């Protein structure tokens, strides 16, 4: 390290050096990470023992712009990204993460499942429970089934169209629909079948992020399947024909981030650049365009047991809609992240919010940050 300072003393400040030494000492005490450098004294990589808490970021020389740092984990912190939340029939809570597979809380303790423990991928993008009580996960390695005893992984070698899975849903017939970076596969429990989605004709192809990625799939109560795309709007399949919804039909944006059906049969749409909209079967109501809510990137759509609609808006916290008005929750209520990705109410009435900075609990008035130590049961 002394040699590095002599060569690059004009680039590394003394306070930063002390900070780096301190962080390295902490990590060394935990025995969870090591830093390697190459012959040019350039930090090359780090290795860990696959335990997300107590991790240390790593940097290369000259790679820290304007004295900014990557996220630092402390000992009791959960993983930094919580993408999705669900509760299974045994009332076990599952939390999908962005780097450490999936977390499970069974009422007594928290456990991580990673590829080293048989889980299919490091990034968990979707979770659902089927009619038999199995839990299914969409992840960066395909899809994974958990039967309360063990994991079974399915990937391209089993017929899945792509291992990059972004969304999964189950219809009334028990068919699992899988949205990937390369389109859709259907799984009947035995085999995967490709399901081609016709593209809509859009006027502005510059907004197309991906030609084939399916960002979200919704199976509605009437038997139709809705597919959200990355630039071609929404495609609905009613079992016989396809119907396209784009900005030409009143959709606020053709880049779809989330879809949800509420208890009244309305379809709620979260978009990347057009905010949130509601479709009643005839017309789209764009609440963002009308200035009722803020934030153009919307996700985490959820309906609670009282019929309230929740969603997250980038840089604007979360909103709750009671059918008449919207209530905004942000930093003053304790929500210390600009990016909520998932919202869930469990069977005990506890509200969980997962996002860029981990996991939060909501008691009806304020948010509490959740660590490995909780709060879990309160």
Tab-separated table of C-alpha atoms in Angstrom:
chain	number	residue	atom	x	y	z
A	1	UNK	CA	0.000	0.000	0.000
A	2	UNK	CA	2.935	2.321	0.772
A	3	UNK	CA	4.238	1.765	-2.726
A	4	UNK	CA	0.869	2.750	-4.178
A	5	UNK	CA	0.821	5.954	-2.147
A	6	UNK	CA	4.299	6.915	-3.302
A	7	UNK	CA	3.342	6.452	-6.953
A	8	UNK	CA	-0.138	7.980	-6.761
A	9	UNK	CA	0.061	10.324	-3.796
A	10	UNK	CA	-1.577	13.113	-5.761
A	11	UNK	CA	-4.600	10.892	-6.430
A	12	UNK	CA	-5.304	9.304	-3.033
A	13	UNK	CA	-5.983	11.609	-0.093
A	14	UNK	CA	-4.781	10.800	3.408
A	15	UNK	CA	-8.306	10.595	4.907
A	16	UNK	CA	-9.307	8.165	2.191
A	17	UNK	CA	-6.227	6.047	2.962
A	18	UNK	CA	-7.104	5.906	6.659
A	19	UNK	CA	-10.690	5.009	5.770
A	20	UNK	CA	-9.571	2.228	3.456
A	21	UNK	CA	-7.225	0.824	6.122
A	22	UNK	CA	-10.056	0.896	8.666
A	23	UNK	CA	-12.477	-0.894	6.337
A	24	UNK	CA	-9.829	-3.460	5.455
A	25	UNK	CA	-9.198	-4.075	9.147
A	26	UNK	CA	-12.885	-4.606	9.808
A	27	UNK	CA	-13.163	-7.088	6.967
A	28	UNK	CA	-10.012	-8.881	8.083
A	29	UNK	CA	-11.461	-9.301	11.559
A	30	UNK	CA	-14.599	-10.838	10.131
A	31	UNK	CA	-12.547	-13.075	7.879
A	32	UNK	CA	-15.024	-12.694	5.077
A	33	UNK	CA	-13.160	-10.935	2.296
A	34	UNK	CA	-9.768	-10.476	0.768
A	35	UNK	CA	-8.499	-8.015	-1.785
A	36	UNK	CA	-6.109	-8.961	-4.564
A	37	UNK	CA	-3.980	-6.649	-6.675
A	38	UNK	CA	-2.050	-7.267	-9.847
A	39	UNK	CA	1.591	-6.511	-10.570
A	40	UNK	CA	0.751	-2.887	-11.315
A	41	UNK	CA	-0.687	-2.420	-7.820
A	42	UNK	CA	-4.180	-2.178	-9.285
A	43	UNK	CA	-6.954	-3.661	-7.165
A	44	UNK	CA	-8.198	-6.534	-9.229
A	45	UNK	CA	-10.849	-8.499	-7.374
A	46	UNK	CA	-12.292	-9.504	-4.066
A	47	UNK	CA	-13.594	-12.788	-2.758
A	48	UNK	CA	-16.065	-13.440	0.029
A	49	UNK	CA	-17.484	-16.370	1.873
A	50	UNK	CA	-20.883	-15.706	0.248
A	51	UNK	CA	-22.412	-14.119	3.327
A	52	UNK	CA	-24.005	-10.844	2.217
A	53	UNK	CA	-23.729	-8.914	5.510
A	54	UNK	CA	-20.337	-7.477	6.504
A	55	UNK	CA	-19.250	-7.049	2.893
A	56	UNK	CA	-16.828	-4.355	1.769
A	57	UNK	CA	-16.919	-2.587	-1.562
A	58	UNK	CA	-13.742	-2.600	-3.630
A	59	UNK	CA	-12.310	0.027	-5.937
A	60	UNK	CA	-9.600	0.553	-8.491
A	61	UNK	CA	-7.181	3.435	-8.448
A	62	UNK	CA	-8.644	6.566	-10.055
A	63	UNK	CA	-12.099	4.953	-10.128
A	64	UNK	CA	-13.839	6.979	-7.415
A	65	UNK	CA	-15.441	10.014	-9.058
A	66	UNK	CA	-16.046	13.067	-6.879
A	67	UNK	CA	-15.355	11.204	-3.642
A	68	UNK	CA	-18.380	8.930	-4.029
A	69	UNK	CA	-18.437	5.385	-2.751
A	70	UNK	CA	-20.231	2.192	-3.581
A	71	UNK	CA	-22.630	0.823	-0.929
A	72	UNK	CA	-21.018	-0.413	2.279
A	73	UNK	CA	-22.654	-3.262	4.158
A	74	UNK	CA	-22.460	-3.446	7.917
A	75	UNK	CA	-22.716	-6.509	10.086
A	76	UNK	CA	-26.456	-6.704	10.717
A	77	UNK	CA	-27.592	-5.358	7.344
A	78	UNK	CA	-29.634	-7.432	4.932
A	79	UNK	CA	-28.588	-7.546	1.296
A	80	UNK	CA	-28.779	-4.179	-0.419
A	81	UNK	CA	-31.440	-4.962	-3.063
A	82	UNK	CA	-34.762	-6.646	-2.245
A	83	UNK	CA	-36.646	-7.114	-5.512
A	84	UNK	CA	-39.735	-9.123	-4.536
A	85	UNK	CA	-41.616	-10.418	-1.498
A	86	UNK	CA	-44.131	-13.221	-1.001
A	87	UNK	CA	-45.526	-15.442	1.762
A	88	UNK	CA	-46.121	-19.135	1.112
A	89	UNK	CA	-48.886	-21.385	2.460
A	90	UNK	CA	-46.800	-22.185	5.535
A	91	UNK	CA	-46.587	-18.436	6.220
A	92	UNK	CA	-42.874	-18.411	5.459
A	93	UNK	CA	-41.696	-15.104	4.009
A	94	UNK	CA	-39.476	-15.112	0.925
A	95	UNK	CA	-37.427	-12.123	-0.230
A	96	UNK	CA	-35.831	-12.071	-3.674
A	97	UNK	CA	-32.479	-10.310	-3.814
A	98	UNK	CA	-30.360	-8.865	-6.581
A	99	UNK	CA	-27.080	-10.583	-5.713
A	100	UNK	CA	-27.613	-13.271	-3.084
A	101	UNK	CA	-30.356	-15.497	-4.406
A	102	UNK	CA	-33.328	-15.547	-2.073
A	103	UNK	CA	-33.837	-14.951	1.652
A	104	UNK	CA	-36.311	-16.935	3.733
A	105	UNK	CA	-37.742	-16.023	7.120
A	106	UNK	CA	-39.665	-18.875	8.762
A	107	UNK	CA	-40.741	-17.092	11.926
A	108	UNK	CA	-37.597	-18.005	13.835
A	109	UNK	CA	-34.558	-17.182	11.746
A	110	UNK	CA	-33.412	-15.748	8.441
A	111	UNK	CA	-31.655	-17.917	5.862
A	112	UNK	CA	-30.053	-17.200	2.488
A	113	UNK	CA	-30.247	-19.605	-0.464
A	114	UNK	CA	-27.608	-19.093	-3.153
A	115	UNK	CA	-26.383	-21.246	-6.065
A	116	UNK	CA	-23.941	-22.832	-3.622
A	117	UNK	CA	-26.976	-24.147	-1.715
A	118	UNK	CA	-28.757	-25.405	-4.817
A	119	UNK	CA	-30.643	-22.266	-5.794
A	120	UNK	CA	-30.790	-21.456	-9.506
A	121	UNK	CA	-29.254	-17.982	-9.684
A	122	UNK	CA	-27.876	-15.024	-7.787
A	123	UNK	CA	-30.512	-12.510	-8.943
A	124	UNK	CA	-34.130	-13.330	-8.075
A	125	UNK	CA	-36.574	-11.426	-10.269
A	126	UNK	CA	-39.944	-13.047	-9.468
A	127	UNK	CA	-41.599	-15.321	-6.887
A	128	UNK	CA	-44.963	-17.103	-6.887
A	129	UNK	CA	-46.730	-19.970	-5.139
A	130	UNK	CA	-48.660	-22.585	-7.106
A	131	UNK	CA	-51.878	-24.373	-6.181
A	132	UNK	CA	-49.997	-27.236	-4.526
A	133	UNK	CA	-47.999	-24.989	-2.230
A	134	UNK	CA	-44.740	-25.083	-4.172
A	135	UNK	CA	-42.755	-21.860	-4.436
A	136	UNK	CA	-41.377	-20.850	-7.844
A	137	UNK	CA	-38.610	-18.351	-8.492
A	138	UNK	CA	-37.528	-16.564	-11.639
A	139	UNK	CA	-33.819	-15.859	-11.518
A	140	UNK	CA	-30.654	-15.213	-13.494
A	141	UNK	CA	-30.187	-18.940	-14.093
A	142	UNK	CA	-33.720	-19.830	-15.243
A	143	UNK	CA	-36.555	-20.818	-12.908
A	144	UNK	CA	-36.414	-22.728	-9.631
A	145	UNK	CA	-39.074	-24.798	-7.873
A	146	UNK	CA	-39.052	-25.346	-4.108
A	147	UNK	CA	-41.263	-28.192	-2.827
A	148	UNK	CA	-40.692	-27.488	0.895
A	149	UNK	CA	-37.768	-29.911	0.886
A	150	UNK	CA	-35.409	-29.126	-1.978
A	151	UNK	CA	-34.812	-26.954	-5.034
A	152	UNK	CA	-35.264	-28.077	-8.637
A	153	UNK	CA	-33.740	-25.826	-11.289
A	154	UNK	CA	-34.889	-25.471	-14.900
A	155	UNK	CA	-32.850	-23.726	-17.570
A	156	UNK	CA	-32.201	-23.608	-21.310
A	157	UNK	CA	-30.995	-27.199	-21.234
A	158	UNK	CA	-34.520	-28.190	-20.131
A	159	UNK	CA	-36.175	-26.259	-22.953
A	160	UNK	CA	-36.544	-22.805	-21.387
A	161	UNK	CA	-36.188	-20.153	-24.082
A	162	UNK	CA	-33.622	-18.158	-22.048
A	163	UNK	CA	-31.978	-18.331	-18.638
A	164	UNK	CA	-32.468	-14.589	-18.136
A	165	UNK	CA	-35.900	-14.697	-16.491
A	166	UNK	CA	-37.620	-11.435	-15.542
A	167	UNK	CA	-41.152	-12.462	-14.645
A	168	UNK	CA	-43.269	-15.539	-13.925
A	169	UNK	CA	-46.976	-16.006	-13.332
A	170	UNK	CA	-49.434	-18.881	-13.112
A	171	UNK	CA	-52.838	-19.056	-14.814
A	172	UNK	CA	-56.061	-20.741	-13.676
A	173	UNK	CA	-55.034	-23.978	-15.402
A	174	UNK	CA	-51.777	-24.200	-13.491
A	175	UNK	CA	-49.638	-23.267	-16.502
A	176	UNK	CA	-46.573	-21.244	-15.548
A	177	UNK	CA	-45.755	-18.402	-17.919
A	178	UNK	CA	-42.127	-17.320	-17.998
A	179	UNK	CA	-41.002	-13.971	-19.413
A	180	UNK	CA	-37.345	-13.787	-20.401
A	181	UNK	CA	-34.890	-11.632	-22.316
A	182	UNK	CA	-35.735	-13.643	-25.439
A	183	UNK	CA	-39.501	-13.996	-25.181
A	184	UNK	CA	-41.974	-16.293	-23.423
A	185	UNK	CA	-42.011	-19.958	-22.440
A	186	UNK	CA	-44.979	-21.896	-21.037
A	187	UNK	CA	-44.380	-24.715	-18.546
A	188	UNK	CA	-47.045	-27.364	-17.920
A	189	UNK	CA	-45.071	-29.175	-15.233
A	190	UNK	CA	-43.384	-31.481	-17.725
A	191	UNK	CA	-42.032	-29.460	-20.606
A	192	UNK	CA	-41.448	-25.913	-21.824
A	193	UNK	CA	-43.182	-24.614	-24.934
A	194	UNK	CA	-42.133	-21.383	-26.685
A	195	UNK	CA	-44.960	-18.855	-26.936
A	196	UNK	CA	-44.225	-16.205	-29.592
A	197	UNK	CA	-45.596	-12.733	-28.880
A	198	UNK	CA	-46.374	-10.588	-31.951
A	199	UNK	CA	-44.894	-7.105	-31.805
A	200	UNK	CA	-47.029	-4.026	-32.047
A	201	UNK	CA	-46.259	-1.368	-34.621
A	202	UNK	CA	-44.951	1.659	-32.736
A	203	UNK	CA	-44.153	5.084	-34.120
A	204	UNK	CA	-41.128	5.749	-31.928
A	205	UNK	CA	-38.688	2.855	-32.062
A	206	UNK	CA	-36.033	4.933	-30.285
A	207	UNK	CA	-37.775	4.150	-26.996
A	208	UNK	CA	-37.455	0.394	-27.550
A	209	UNK	CA	-35.031	-0.934	-24.945
A	210	UNK	CA	-35.196	-4.577	-25.990
A	211	UNK	CA	-36.869	-6.278	-28.942
A	212	UNK	CA	-37.743	-9.503	-27.154
A	213	UNK	CA	-37.604	-8.960	-23.393
A	214	UNK	CA	-40.850	-9.494	-21.519
A	215	UNK	CA	-40.728	-7.364	-18.388
A	216	UNK	CA	-43.948	-8.511	-16.712
A	217	UNK	CA	-46.738	-11.077	-17.275
A	218	UNK	CA	-50.195	-10.894	-15.704
A	219	UNK	CA	-52.846	-13.633	-15.716
A	220	UNK	CA	-56.144	-11.852	-15.085
A	221	UNK	CA	-59.382	-13.135	-13.549
A	222	UNK	CA	-61.067	-13.474	-16.965
A	223	UNK	CA	-58.496	-15.901	-18.331
A	224	UNK	CA	-56.487	-13.450	-20.423
A	225	UNK	CA	-52.702	-13.163	-20.275
A	226	UNK	CA	-51.110	-9.715	-20.419
A	227	UNK	CA	-47.503	-9.227	-21.532
A	228	UNK	CA	-45.538	-6.065	-20.764
A	229	UNK	CA	-42.686	-5.253	-23.128
A	230	UNK	CA	-39.664	-2.965	-23.331
A	231	UNK	CA	-40.923	-0.602	-25.988
A	232	UNK	CA	-43.869	-2.271	-27.711
A	233	UNK	CA	-46.499	-1.574	-25.073
A	234	UNK	CA	-48.813	-4.312	-23.798
A	235	UNK	CA	-49.999	-7.412	-25.628
A	236	UNK	CA	-53.103	-9.219	-24.326
A	237	UNK	CA	-53.882	-12.825	-25.265
A	238	UNK	CA	-57.444	-14.033	-24.616
A	239	UNK	CA	-56.818	-17.648	-25.588
A	240	UNK	CA	-57.492	-17.053	-29.274
A	241	UNK	CA	-56.333	-13.626	-30.406
A	242	UNK	CA	-53.839	-10.923	-29.480
A	243	UNK	CA	-54.688	-7.291	-28.732
A	244	UNK	CA	-52.049	-4.559	-28.566
A	245	UNK	CA	-52.142	-1.486	-26.350
A	246	UNK	CA	-49.651	1.291	-27.086
A	247	UNK	CA	-49.424	5.050	-26.762
A	248	UNK	CA	-51.670	5.224	-29.819
A	249	UNK	CA	-54.456	3.665	-27.710
A	250	UNK	CA	-53.935	5.906	-24.683
A	251	UNK	CA	-51.157	4.027	-22.902
A	252	UNK	CA	-48.850	6.646	-21.313
A	253	UNK	CA	-45.650	4.864	-22.325
A	254	UNK	CA	-44.676	1.783	-24.345
A	255	UNK	CA	-42.047	0.650	-21.826
A	256	UNK	CA	-43.907	-1.407	-19.235
A	257	UNK	CA	-42.433	-2.083	-15.790
A	258	UNK	CA	-45.398	-3.615	-13.931
A	259	UNK	CA	-48.977	-4.882	-14.350
A	260	UNK	CA	-51.610	-5.668	-11.723
A	261	UNK	CA	-55.338	-6.453	-11.688
A	262	UNK	CA	-57.280	-5.034	-8.754
A	263	UNK	CA	-60.317	-6.583	-7.069
A	264	UNK	CA	-62.643	-4.552	-9.315
A	265	UNK	CA	-61.124	-5.905	-12.515
A	266	UNK	CA	-59.159	-2.785	-13.414
A	267	UNK	CA	-55.679	-3.246	-14.857
A	268	UNK	CA	-53.010	-1.020	-13.331
A	269	UNK	CA	-49.932	-0.267	-15.426
A	270	UNK	CA	-46.563	0.945	-14.203
A	271	UNK	CA	-44.283	2.343	-16.897
A	272	UNK	CA	-40.674	3.429	-17.242
A	273	UNK	CA	-41.274	6.929	-18.577
A	274	UNK	CA	-44.999	7.645	-18.295
A	275	UNK	CA	-45.875	7.017	-14.662
A	276	UNK	CA	-48.912	5.034	-13.538
A	277	UNK	CA	-52.144	4.387	-15.415
A	278	UNK	CA	-55.380	2.453	-14.847
A	279	UNK	CA	-57.332	0.654	-17.557
A	280	UNK	CA	-61.021	-0.077	-16.948
A	281	UNK	CA	-61.534	-2.156	-20.083
A	282	UNK	CA	-62.310	0.859	-22.234
A	283	UNK	CA	-60.174	3.840	-21.253
A	284	UNK	CA	-56.780	4.571	-19.716
A	285	UNK	CA	-56.608	7.009	-16.795
A	286	UNK	CA	-53.104	8.435	-16.517
A	287	UNK	CA	-52.647	9.769	-12.993
A	288	UNK	CA	-49.084	10.959	-13.593
A	289	UNK	CA	-49.843	12.890	-16.769
A	290	UNK	CA	-52.748	14.576	-15.017
A	291	UNK	CA	-50.403	15.782	-12.260
A	292	UNK	CA	-52.080	13.786	-9.496
A	293	UNK	CA	-48.926	11.824	-8.634
A	294	UNK	CA	-45.230	12.438	-9.282
A	295	UNK	CA	-42.520	10.158	-10.649
A	296	UNK	CA	-42.389	8.831	-14.191
A	297	UNK	CA	-40.901	5.405	-13.390
A	298	UNK	CA	-43.463	3.311	-11.516
A	299	UNK	CA	-43.357	-0.244	-10.178
A	300	UNK	CA	-44.260	-2.373	-7.171
A	301	UNK	CA	-48.008	-2.301	-7.892
A	302	UNK	CA	-49.958	-3.970	-5.088
A	303	UNK	CA	-53.499	-4.118	-3.665
A	304	UNK	CA	-53.810	-4.613	0.087
A	305	UNK	CA	-56.571	-6.402	1.985
A	306	UNK	CA	-58.582	-3.199	2.361
A	307	UNK	CA	-58.557	-2.552	-1.374
A	308	UNK	CA	-55.966	0.219	-1.285
A	309	UNK	CA	-53.648	0.384	-4.300
A	310	UNK	CA	-49.949	0.859	-3.601
A	311	UNK	CA	-47.128	1.642	-5.983
A	312	UNK	CA	-43.615	3.037	-5.955
A	313	UNK	CA	-42.548	6.089	-7.967
A	314	UNK	CA	-38.857	6.733	-8.569
A	315	UNK	CA	-37.520	9.568	-6.372
A	316	UNK	CA	-41.013	10.124	-4.979
A	317	UNK	CA	-41.413	7.357	-2.423
A	318	UNK	CA	-44.584	5.283	-2.475
A	319	UNK	CA	-48.240	6.139	-3.020
A	320	UNK	CA	-51.404	4.674	-1.523
A	321	UNK	CA	-54.704	5.114	-3.349
A	322	UNK	CA	-57.936	4.545	-1.408
A	323	UNK	CA	-60.246	4.891	-4.410
A	324	UNK	CA	-60.634	8.630	-3.977
A	325	UNK	CA	-57.272	10.188	-3.224
A	326	UNK	CA	-53.545	9.459	-3.148
A	327	UNK	CA	-51.334	9.587	-0.051
A	328	UNK	CA	-47.588	9.926	-0.544
A	329	UNK	CA	-45.032	8.409	1.846
A	330	UNK	CA	-41.429	9.543	1.598
A	331	UNK	CA	-38.361	10.375	3.671
A	332	UNK	CA	-40.227	12.210	6.419
A	333	UNK	CA	-42.047	8.948	7.186
A	334	UNK	CA	-38.726	7.085	7.377
A	335	UNK	CA	-38.546	5.711	3.849
A	336	UNK	CA	-34.874	6.384	3.178
A	337	UNK	CA	-34.667	5.078	-0.377
A	338	UNK	CA	-35.691	6.495	-3.731
A	339	UNK	CA	-36.261	3.077	-5.233
A	340	UNK	CA	-38.904	0.688	-3.874
A	341	UNK	CA	-39.269	-2.410	-6.037
A	342	UNK	CA	-41.808	-4.528	-4.145
A	343	UNK	CA	-44.692	-4.063	-1.714
A	344	UNK	CA	-46.413	-6.838	0.234
A	345	UNK	CA	-48.907	-7.298	3.080
A	346	UNK	CA	-48.511	-10.638	4.857
A	347	UNK	CA	-51.155	-12.769	6.562
A	348	UNK	CA	-50.431	-11.073	9.879
A	349	UNK	CA	-51.162	-7.645	8.409
A	350	UNK	CA	-47.524	-6.555	8.357
A	351	UNK	CA	-46.460	-4.397	5.418
A	352	UNK	CA	-43.078	-5.035	3.813
A	353	UNK	CA	-41.316	-2.787	1.311
A	354	UNK	CA	-38.243	-3.987	-0.569
A	355	UNK	CA	-35.956	-1.844	-2.649
A	356	UNK	CA	-32.548	-0.452	-3.452
A	357	UNK	CA	-31.532	-0.049	0.189
A	358	UNK	CA	-32.919	-3.296	1.521
A	359	UNK	CA	-36.101	-4.003	3.471
A	360	UNK	CA	-38.553	-1.773	5.356
A	361	UNK	CA	-41.559	-2.377	7.623
A	362	UNK	CA	-44.560	-0.045	7.683
A	363	UNK	CA	-46.860	0.309	10.714
A	364	UNK	CA	-49.472	2.518	9.062
A	365	UNK	CA	-47.690	5.766	9.847
A	366	UNK	CA	-43.942	5.349	9.525
A	367	UNK	CA	-41.289	3.050	8.083
A	368	UNK	CA	-38.670	1.055	9.986
A	369	UNK	CA	-35.500	-0.233	8.392
A	370	UNK	CA	-35.179	-4.018	8.775
A	371	UNK	CA	-31.830	-5.643	9.553
A	372	UNK	CA	-30.894	-9.250	10.261
A	373	UNK	CA	-32.024	-8.565	13.819
A	374	UNK	CA	-35.460	-7.354	12.756
A	375	UNK	CA	-37.966	-6.091	13.516
A	376	UNK	CA	-39.628	-9.273	12.263
A	377	UNK	CA	-42.514	-10.270	14.507
A	378	UNK	CA	-43.564	-6.972	16.069
